[in-house]
CSV table of C-alpha atoms in Angstrom, one decimal:
chain,number,residue,atom,x,y,z
A,1,MET,CA,-25.8,65.6,13.0
A,2,PRO,CA,-27.4,65.1,16.3
A,3,SER,CA,-30.6,67.1,16.9
A,4,GLU,CA,-30.7,70.0,19.4
A,5,GLY,CA,-29.9,68.9,22.9
A,6,ILE,CA,-29.0,65.4,22.0
A,7,ILE,CA,-25.5,64.1,21.6
A,8,ASP,CA,-24.0,60.9,20.3
A,9,GLY,CA,-21.0,59.5,22.0
A,10,ALA,CA,-18.9,61.8,24.2
A,11,ASP,CA,-20.8,65.0,24.7
A,12,ILE,CA,-24.0,65.5,26.4
A,13,ALA,CA,-26.3,68.6,26.2
A,14,LYS,CA,-26.3,70.6,29.4
A,15,GLY,CA,-27.7,73.9,30.5
A,16,SER,CA,-31.0,75.1,31.7
A,17,LEU,CA,-33.4,73.9,29.1
A,18,GLU,CA,-37.0,74.8,28.6
A,19,TYR,CA,-38.3,72.4,26.0
A,20,GLY,CA,-41.8,72.6,24.7
A,21,GLU,CA,-44.1,69.7,25.0
A,22,GLU,CA,-43.7,68.8,21.3
A,23,LYS,CA,-39.9,68.7,21.6
A,24,ILE,CA,-40.2,66.4,24.6
A,25,LYS,CA,-42.6,64.2,22.7
A,26,ASP,CA,-40.1,64.1,19.9
A,27,PHE,CA,-37.4,62.9,22.5
A,28,ILE,CA,-39.8,60.3,23.8
A,29,LYS,CA,-40.4,59.0,20.2
A,30,GLN,CA,-36.6,58.6,19.9
A,31,PHE,CA,-36.5,56.9,23.3
A,32,GLN,CA,-39.3,54.5,22.4
A,33,ASP,CA,-37.5,53.7,19.2
A,34,GLY,CA,-34.5,52.7,21.4
A,35,ASN,CA,-32.4,55.5,20.1
A,36,LEU,CA,-32.2,57.8,23.2
A,37,ARG,CA,-31.7,57.5,26.9
A,38,PHE,CA,-32.3,60.2,29.6
A,39,ILE,CA,-29.3,60.6,31.9
A,40,GLN,CA,-28.2,63.0,34.7
A,41,ASP,CA,-24.5,63.5,34.1
A,42,LYS,CA,-21.9,61.8,32.0
A,43,GLU,CA,-19.4,61.8,34.8
A,44,THR,CA,-21.1,59.2,37.0
A,45,ILE,CA,-21.5,56.9,34.0
A,46,ASP,CA,-17.9,57.4,32.9
A,47,LEU,CA,-16.6,56.7,36.3
A,48,VAL,CA,-18.2,53.3,36.2
A,49,LYS,CA,-17.3,52.6,32.6
A,50,GLU,CA,-13.7,53.6,33.2
A,51,GLN,CA,-13.3,50.8,35.8
A,52,ARG,CA,-14.9,48.3,33.4
A,53,LYS,CA,-12.2,49.0,30.9
A,54,SER,CA,-9.3,48.4,33.4
A,55,ASN,CA,-7.0,45.4,33.3
A,56,GLU,CA,-8.0,44.5,36.9
A,57,TYR,CA,-11.7,44.3,35.9
A,58,ALA,CA,-10.8,42.1,33.0
A,59,LEU,CA,-9.0,39.8,35.4
A,60,TYR,CA,-12.0,39.7,37.7
A,61,LYS,CA,-14.4,39.1,34.9
A,62,LYS,CA,-12.4,36.1,33.8
A,63,TYR,CA,-12.7,34.4,37.1
A,64,ILE,CA,-15.7,35.8,38.9
A,65,LYS,CA,-18.9,34.4,37.5
A,66,LYS,CA,-21.4,35.1,40.3
A,67,PRO,CA,-23.0,38.4,39.3
A,68,GLU,CA,-23.3,39.8,42.8
A,69,LEU,CA,-19.5,39.3,43.4
A,70,ALA,CA,-18.7,40.7,39.9
A,71,ILE,CA,-20.7,43.9,40.8
A,72,LEU,CA,-19.0,44.2,44.2
A,73,ALA,CA,-15.6,43.8,42.5
A,74,GLN,CA,-16.4,46.4,39.9
A,75,ILE,CA,-17.7,48.8,42.5
A,76,GLY,CA,-14.6,48.2,44.7
A,77,LEU,CA,-12.6,49.7,41.9
A,78,THR,CA,-15.0,52.7,41.9
A,79,LEU,CA,-14.4,53.1,45.6
A,80,ARG,CA,-10.7,53.2,45.0
A,81,LYS,CA,-11.0,55.8,42.3
A,82,LEU,CA,-13.2,58.0,44.5
A,83,ASP,CA,-10.7,57.6,47.4
A,84,GLU,CA,-7.7,58.5,45.1
A,85,GLN,CA,-9.5,61.6,44.0
A,86,ASN,CA,-10.4,62.5,47.6
A,87,ARG,CA,-14.1,62.6,46.7
A,88,THR,CA,-15.0,61.9,50.3
A,89,ILE,CA,-18.8,62.7,50.2
A,90,GLU,CA,-19.3,60.6,47.1
A,91,LEU,CA,-17.2,57.8,48.6
A,92,GLN,CA,-19.3,57.8,51.8
A,93,GLY,CA,-22.5,57.9,49.8
A,94,LEU,CA,-21.4,54.9,47.7
A,95,ARG,CA,-20.3,53.0,50.8
A,96,ASN,CA,-23.8,53.6,52.3
A,97,LYS,CA,-25.5,52.3,49.2
A,98,ILE,CA,-23.3,49.2,49.1
A,99,ARG,CA,-24.1,48.5,52.8
A,100,HIS,CA,-27.8,49.1,52.2
A,101,LYS,CA,-27.9,46.6,49.3
A,102,TYR,CA,-25.3,44.1,50.3
A,103,ASP,CA,-24.9,44.5,54.1
A,104,HIS,CA,-21.6,44.7,55.9
A,105,ALA,CA,-20.3,41.6,54.2
A,106,GLY,CA,-20.7,43.2,50.7
A,107,LEU,CA,-19.0,46.3,51.8
A,108,ARG,CA,-16.1,44.3,53.1
A,109,ILE,CA,-15.7,42.6,49.7
A,110,ALA,CA,-15.8,46.0,47.9
A,111,GLU,CA,-13.2,47.4,50.4
A,112,PHE,CA,-11.1,44.3,49.8
A,113,VAL,CA,-11.0,45.2,46.1
A,114,GLN,CA,-10.5,48.9,46.9
A,115,ALA,CA,-7.4,47.9,48.8
A,116,HIS,CA,-5.9,46.0,45.8
A,117,LEU,CA,-6.3,42.8,47.8
A,118,LEU,CA,-8.4,40.9,45.3
A,119,THR,CA,-5.8,41.5,42.7
A,120,GLU,CA,-3.1,40.4,45.1
A,121,LEU,CA,-5.0,37.3,46.0
A,122,MET,CA,-5.6,36.4,42.4
A,123,THR,CA,-2.0,37.1,41.4
A,124,ASN,CA,-0.9,34.8,44.2
A,125,LEU,CA,-3.3,32.0,43.3
A,126,LEU,CA,-2.3,32.3,39.6
A,127,LYS,CA,1.2,31.3,40.6
A,128,LYS,CA,-0.1,27.8,41.2
A,129,GLU,CA,-1.0,25.6,38.3
A,130,VAL,CA,-4.8,25.5,38.7
A,131,SER,CA,-7.5,25.5,36.1
A,132,GLN,CA,-9.7,28.5,35.4
A,133,SER,CA,-12.7,26.8,37.1
A,134,GLU,CA,-10.6,25.8,40.1
A,135,LEU,CA,-9.3,29.4,40.5
A,136,SER,CA,-12.8,30.8,40.1
A,137,LEU,CA,-14.1,28.5,42.8
A,138,GLN,CA,-11.2,29.4,45.1
A,139,VAL,CA,-11.7,33.2,44.6
A,140,GLU,CA,-15.5,33.0,45.1
A,141,VAL,CA,-15.2,30.8,48.2
A,142,PHE,CA,-12.6,33.2,49.6
A,143,LEU,CA,-14.8,36.3,48.9
A,144,ASN,CA,-17.9,34.6,50.4
A,145,ASN,CA,-15.9,33.9,53.5
A,146,LEU,CA,-14.0,37.1,53.7
A,147,ASP,CA,-14.5,37.8,57.3
A,148,ARG,CA,-13.2,34.3,58.2
A,149,ASN,CA,-10.3,34.5,55.8
A,150,SER,CA,-8.9,38.0,56.4
A,151,CYS,CA,-8.0,40.5,59.0
A,152,PHE,CA,-7.6,44.3,58.5
A,153,LEU,CA,-5.2,45.7,61.1
A,154,GLN,CA,-5.6,49.1,62.6
A,155,ASN,CA,-3.1,51.3,64.3
A,156,THR,CA,-4.9,50.8,67.6
A,157,HIS,CA,-4.4,47.0,67.5
A,158,THR,CA,-1.8,45.3,69.7
A,159,ALA,CA,0.5,43.2,67.5
A,160,GLU,CA,0.9,40.4,70.1
A,161,LYS,CA,-2.8,40.1,70.7
A,162,LYS,CA,-3.6,40.2,67.0
A,163,ALA,CA,-1.0,37.6,66.1
A,164,GLU,CA,-2.4,35.3,68.8
A,165,GLU,CA,-5.9,35.8,67.4
A,166,ILE,CA,-4.8,35.1,63.8
A,167,ILE,CA,-3.0,31.9,64.9
A,168,ALA,CA,-6.1,30.7,66.7
A,169,ARG,CA,-8.2,31.4,63.7
A,170,ILE,CA,-6.0,29.6,61.2
A,171,GLN,CA,-5.6,26.7,63.6
A,172,SER,CA,-9.4,26.3,64.0
A,173,GLN,CA,-10.5,27.2,60.5
A,174,GLN,CA,-7.6,25.8,58.5
A,175,PRO,CA,-8.1,28.2,55.5
A,176,ASP,CA,-6.2,27.5,52.3
A,177,ILE,CA,-5.2,31.2,52.4
A,178,PHE,CA,-5.6,33.9,55.0
A,179,ILE,CA,-4.8,37.5,54.4
A,180,VAL,CA,-3.7,40.1,56.9
A,181,PHE,CA,-3.8,43.7,55.6
A,182,SER,CA,-2.4,46.9,57.0
A,183,ARG,CA,-2.4,50.4,55.6
A,184,LYS,CA,-0.7,53.7,56.3
A,185,SER,CA,-0.3,54.1,60.1
A,186,ALA,CA,-1.1,50.5,60.7
A,187,VAL,CA,1.8,49.2,58.6
A,188,PRO,CA,4.3,49.1,61.6
A,189,ILE,CA,1.7,46.9,63.4
A,190,GLY,CA,1.6,44.8,60.2
A,191,LYS,CA,5.3,44.3,60.3
A,192,GLU,CA,5.3,43.4,63.9
A,193,VAL,CA,2.4,41.0,63.4
A,194,ALA,CA,4.3,39.3,60.4
A,195,HIS,CA,7.4,38.8,62.6
A,196,LEU,CA,5.3,37.3,65.4
A,197,LEU,CA,3.3,35.1,63.0
A,198,LYS,CA,6.5,33.7,61.5
A,199,ARG,CA,7.8,32.9,65.0
A,200,LYS,CA,4.6,31.3,66.2
A,201,ILE,CA,4.0,29.2,63.1
A,202,LYS,CA,7.5,27.9,63.5
A,203,GLU,CA,7.2,27.3,67.3
A,204,LYS,CA,3.9,25.6,66.9
A,205,GLU,CA,5.0,23.7,63.8
A,206,LEU,CA,1.8,24.7,61.9
A,207,ASN,CA,1.4,23.7,58.3
A,208,PHE,CA,1.3,27.2,57.1
A,209,GLU,CA,3.8,29.5,55.3
A,210,LEU,CA,4.0,33.3,55.3
A,211,GLU,CA,4.5,35.5,52.3
A,212,CYS,CA,4.7,39.3,52.9
A,213,LYS,CA,4.3,42.0,50.3
A,214,GLU,CA,5.1,45.5,51.3
A,215,GLU,CA,4.2,48.5,49.3
A,216,LYS,CA,4.8,52.2,49.9
A,217,THR,CA,1.8,52.6,52.2
A,218,SER,CA,0.5,49.2,52.7
A,219,MET,CA,1.4,45.7,53.7
A,220,VAL,CA,-0.2,42.3,52.9
A,221,ILE,CA,0.6,39.1,54.6
A,222,PHE,CA,-0.5,35.9,52.9
A,223,ILE,CA,-0.7,32.9,55.2
A,224,LYS,CA,-0.9,29.9,53.0
A,225,LYS,CA,-1.7,26.3,54.0
A,226,LEU,CA,1.0,23.8,53.0
A,227,PRO,CA,0.4,20.3,51.9
A,228,PHE,CA,0.8,18.1,54.9
A,229,ASP,CA,3.9,16.2,53.6
A,230,ILE,CA,5.9,19.5,53.5
A,231,VAL,CA,5.8,20.0,57.3
B,1,MET,CA,-27.1,55.0,17.2
B,2,LEU,CA,-28.1,55.2,20.9
B,3,GLN,CA,-27.7,58.8,22.1
B,4,SER,CA,-27.9,60.5,25.5
B,5,ILE,CA,-29.6,63.6,26.7
B,6,SER,CA,-28.9,65.1,30.1
B,7,ILE,CA,-32.0,66.0,32.0
B,8,LYS,CA,-30.1,67.3,35.0
B,9,GLU,CA,-30.9,70.9,34.2
B,10,TRP,CA,-34.4,70.4,33.0
B,11,GLY,CA,-37.1,72.1,35.0
B,12,LEU,CA,-39.8,70.2,37.0
B,13,LYS,CA,-42.4,71.0,34.4
B,14,GLU,CA,-40.3,69.4,31.6
B,15,LYS,CA,-39.6,66.3,33.8
B,16,LYS,CA,-43.3,66.0,34.6
B,17,ILE,CA,-44.2,66.0,30.9
B,18,LEU,CA,-41.5,63.5,30.2
B,19,LEU,CA,-42.7,61.1,33.0
B,20,ARG,CA,-46.4,61.6,32.0
B,21,GLU,CA,-45.7,60.7,28.4
B,22,LEU,CA,-43.9,57.6,29.6
B,23,GLY,CA,-46.9,56.6,31.8
B,24,PHE,CA,-45.6,57.7,35.1
B,25,THR,CA,-46.6,60.4,37.7
B,26,THR,CA,-44.7,62.3,40.3
B,27,ASP,CA,-45.3,64.2,43.5
B,28,SER,CA,-42.3,66.4,42.6
B,29,THR,CA,-40.0,64.2,44.6
B,30,PHE,CA,-40.7,60.6,43.9
B,31,ILE,CA,-41.9,58.8,40.8
B,32,PHE,CA,-45.0,56.6,40.6
B,33,THR,CA,-46.1,54.0,38.1
B,34,GLY,CA,-49.5,54.2,36.4
B,35,ASP,CA,-51.1,52.2,39.2
B,36,GLY,CA,-49.6,54.5,41.9
B,37,LYS,CA,-46.7,52.4,43.1
B,38,LYS,CA,-43.5,54.2,43.9
B,39,VAL,CA,-40.7,53.5,41.4
B,40,ILE,CA,-38.0,51.6,43.1
B,41,ASP,CA,-34.4,51.3,41.8
B,42,LYS,CA,-34.4,47.6,41.2
B,43,TYR,CA,-30.6,47.3,41.7
B,44,ILE,CA,-30.4,49.0,45.2
B,45,ASP,CA,-34.0,48.9,46.4
B,46,ILE,CA,-34.4,52.6,47.0
B,47,PRO,CA,-37.2,54.9,45.7
B,48,VAL,CA,-36.0,56.9,42.7
B,49,GLU,CA,-36.2,60.6,43.0
B,50,ILE,CA,-37.1,62.8,40.1
B,51,ASN,CA,-34.0,64.9,40.5
B,52,ASN,CA,-31.7,61.9,40.2
B,53,MET,CA,-33.4,59.6,37.8
B,54,LEU,CA,-31.9,57.8,34.8
B,55,ILE,CA,-34.4,56.6,32.2
B,56,LEU,CA,-33.1,53.8,30.0
B,57,PRO,CA,-34.7,52.3,27.0
B,58,GLY,CA,-35.8,48.8,26.5
B,59,SER,CA,-38.6,48.3,28.9
B,60,THR,CA,-38.3,51.8,30.3
B,61,ILE,CA,-35.9,51.2,33.2
B,62,ILE,CA,-35.8,54.0,35.7
B,63,ILE,CA,-32.9,53.9,38.1
B,64,ASP,CA,-31.1,56.2,40.5
B,65,ASN,CA,-28.0,57.9,39.2
B,66,ASN,CA,-25.3,56.4,41.4
B,67,PRO,CA,-22.3,54.2,40.6
B,68,LEU,CA,-23.7,51.1,42.2
B,69,SER,CA,-26.9,51.1,40.2
B,70,ILE,CA,-25.1,52.0,37.0
B,71,ALA,CA,-22.5,49.2,37.6
B,72,SER,CA,-25.4,46.7,38.3
B,73,PHE,CA,-27.2,47.9,35.2
B,74,LEU,CA,-24.1,47.4,33.1
B,75,GLU,CA,-23.6,44.0,34.5
B,76,GLU,CA,-27.0,43.1,33.2
B,77,TYR,CA,-26.8,45.1,29.9
B,78,PRO,CA,-23.0,45.5,29.2
B,79,ASN,CA,-23.4,47.6,26.1
B,80,ALA,CA,-26.4,49.7,27.0
B,81,LEU,CA,-24.6,52.8,28.2
């Protein structure tokens, strides 16, 4: 049986506690023996551990080897969970901490995961016959160049202007894959941009193809570079 | 078996005893090492506050109780929580 105030596994002692010095020393003895940890609440730990048990995290772990990217992928799943649960204050607090530690670029990677885009990207890349190490490299290079290789549309954007911008970017940067994402009220802009991109790629005879994936409240456009001999 | 105890509801007095016995001090907000340096969460580079600390065994790791620090800790020690 666990001793007073200590739990094993699922439950954690709560309540206003007034332990005597001897009791605290007893806890410290257990801590120093490696048998006890002092935590705040089980919920925050469980929130993180739950994401680590998900299939998406298993997929990420298989291909993402750089620890910093693995943490951002993991924490992107946590952002998503907080968002789904409308835990706005915690969501903002976590976003601030990500920005503090990893700057804007890190936050963009976590948001990319939050928006399901990393899973979409990896699923898309897995369609090709590539080795695990090749795919790992592609994913890590993509994430490290996220701002160059992706565009998040907003409902204030003008479709024509954005489509022109994207065409200019893919022409100058020649990415293997470029992702355009729209969500909720920006989805109509996303549809219009997809239509315009298709037309412009054809008109300009660019060696890219478009693949669109529309969900209930979001839309992803993959712009993929074709081998030269296909054009 | 590694067990957990929540110190969330502990009074300041109990937390001070806990920290003292582990070789730390506190000004009731922040935590300091034996040589007076503020304890910084090594994963997110912020000072750890007494009301939001996690104390983890091994080499006595004190971190802030937030998902990013916990995720980073678990990345380093996958089975430690």
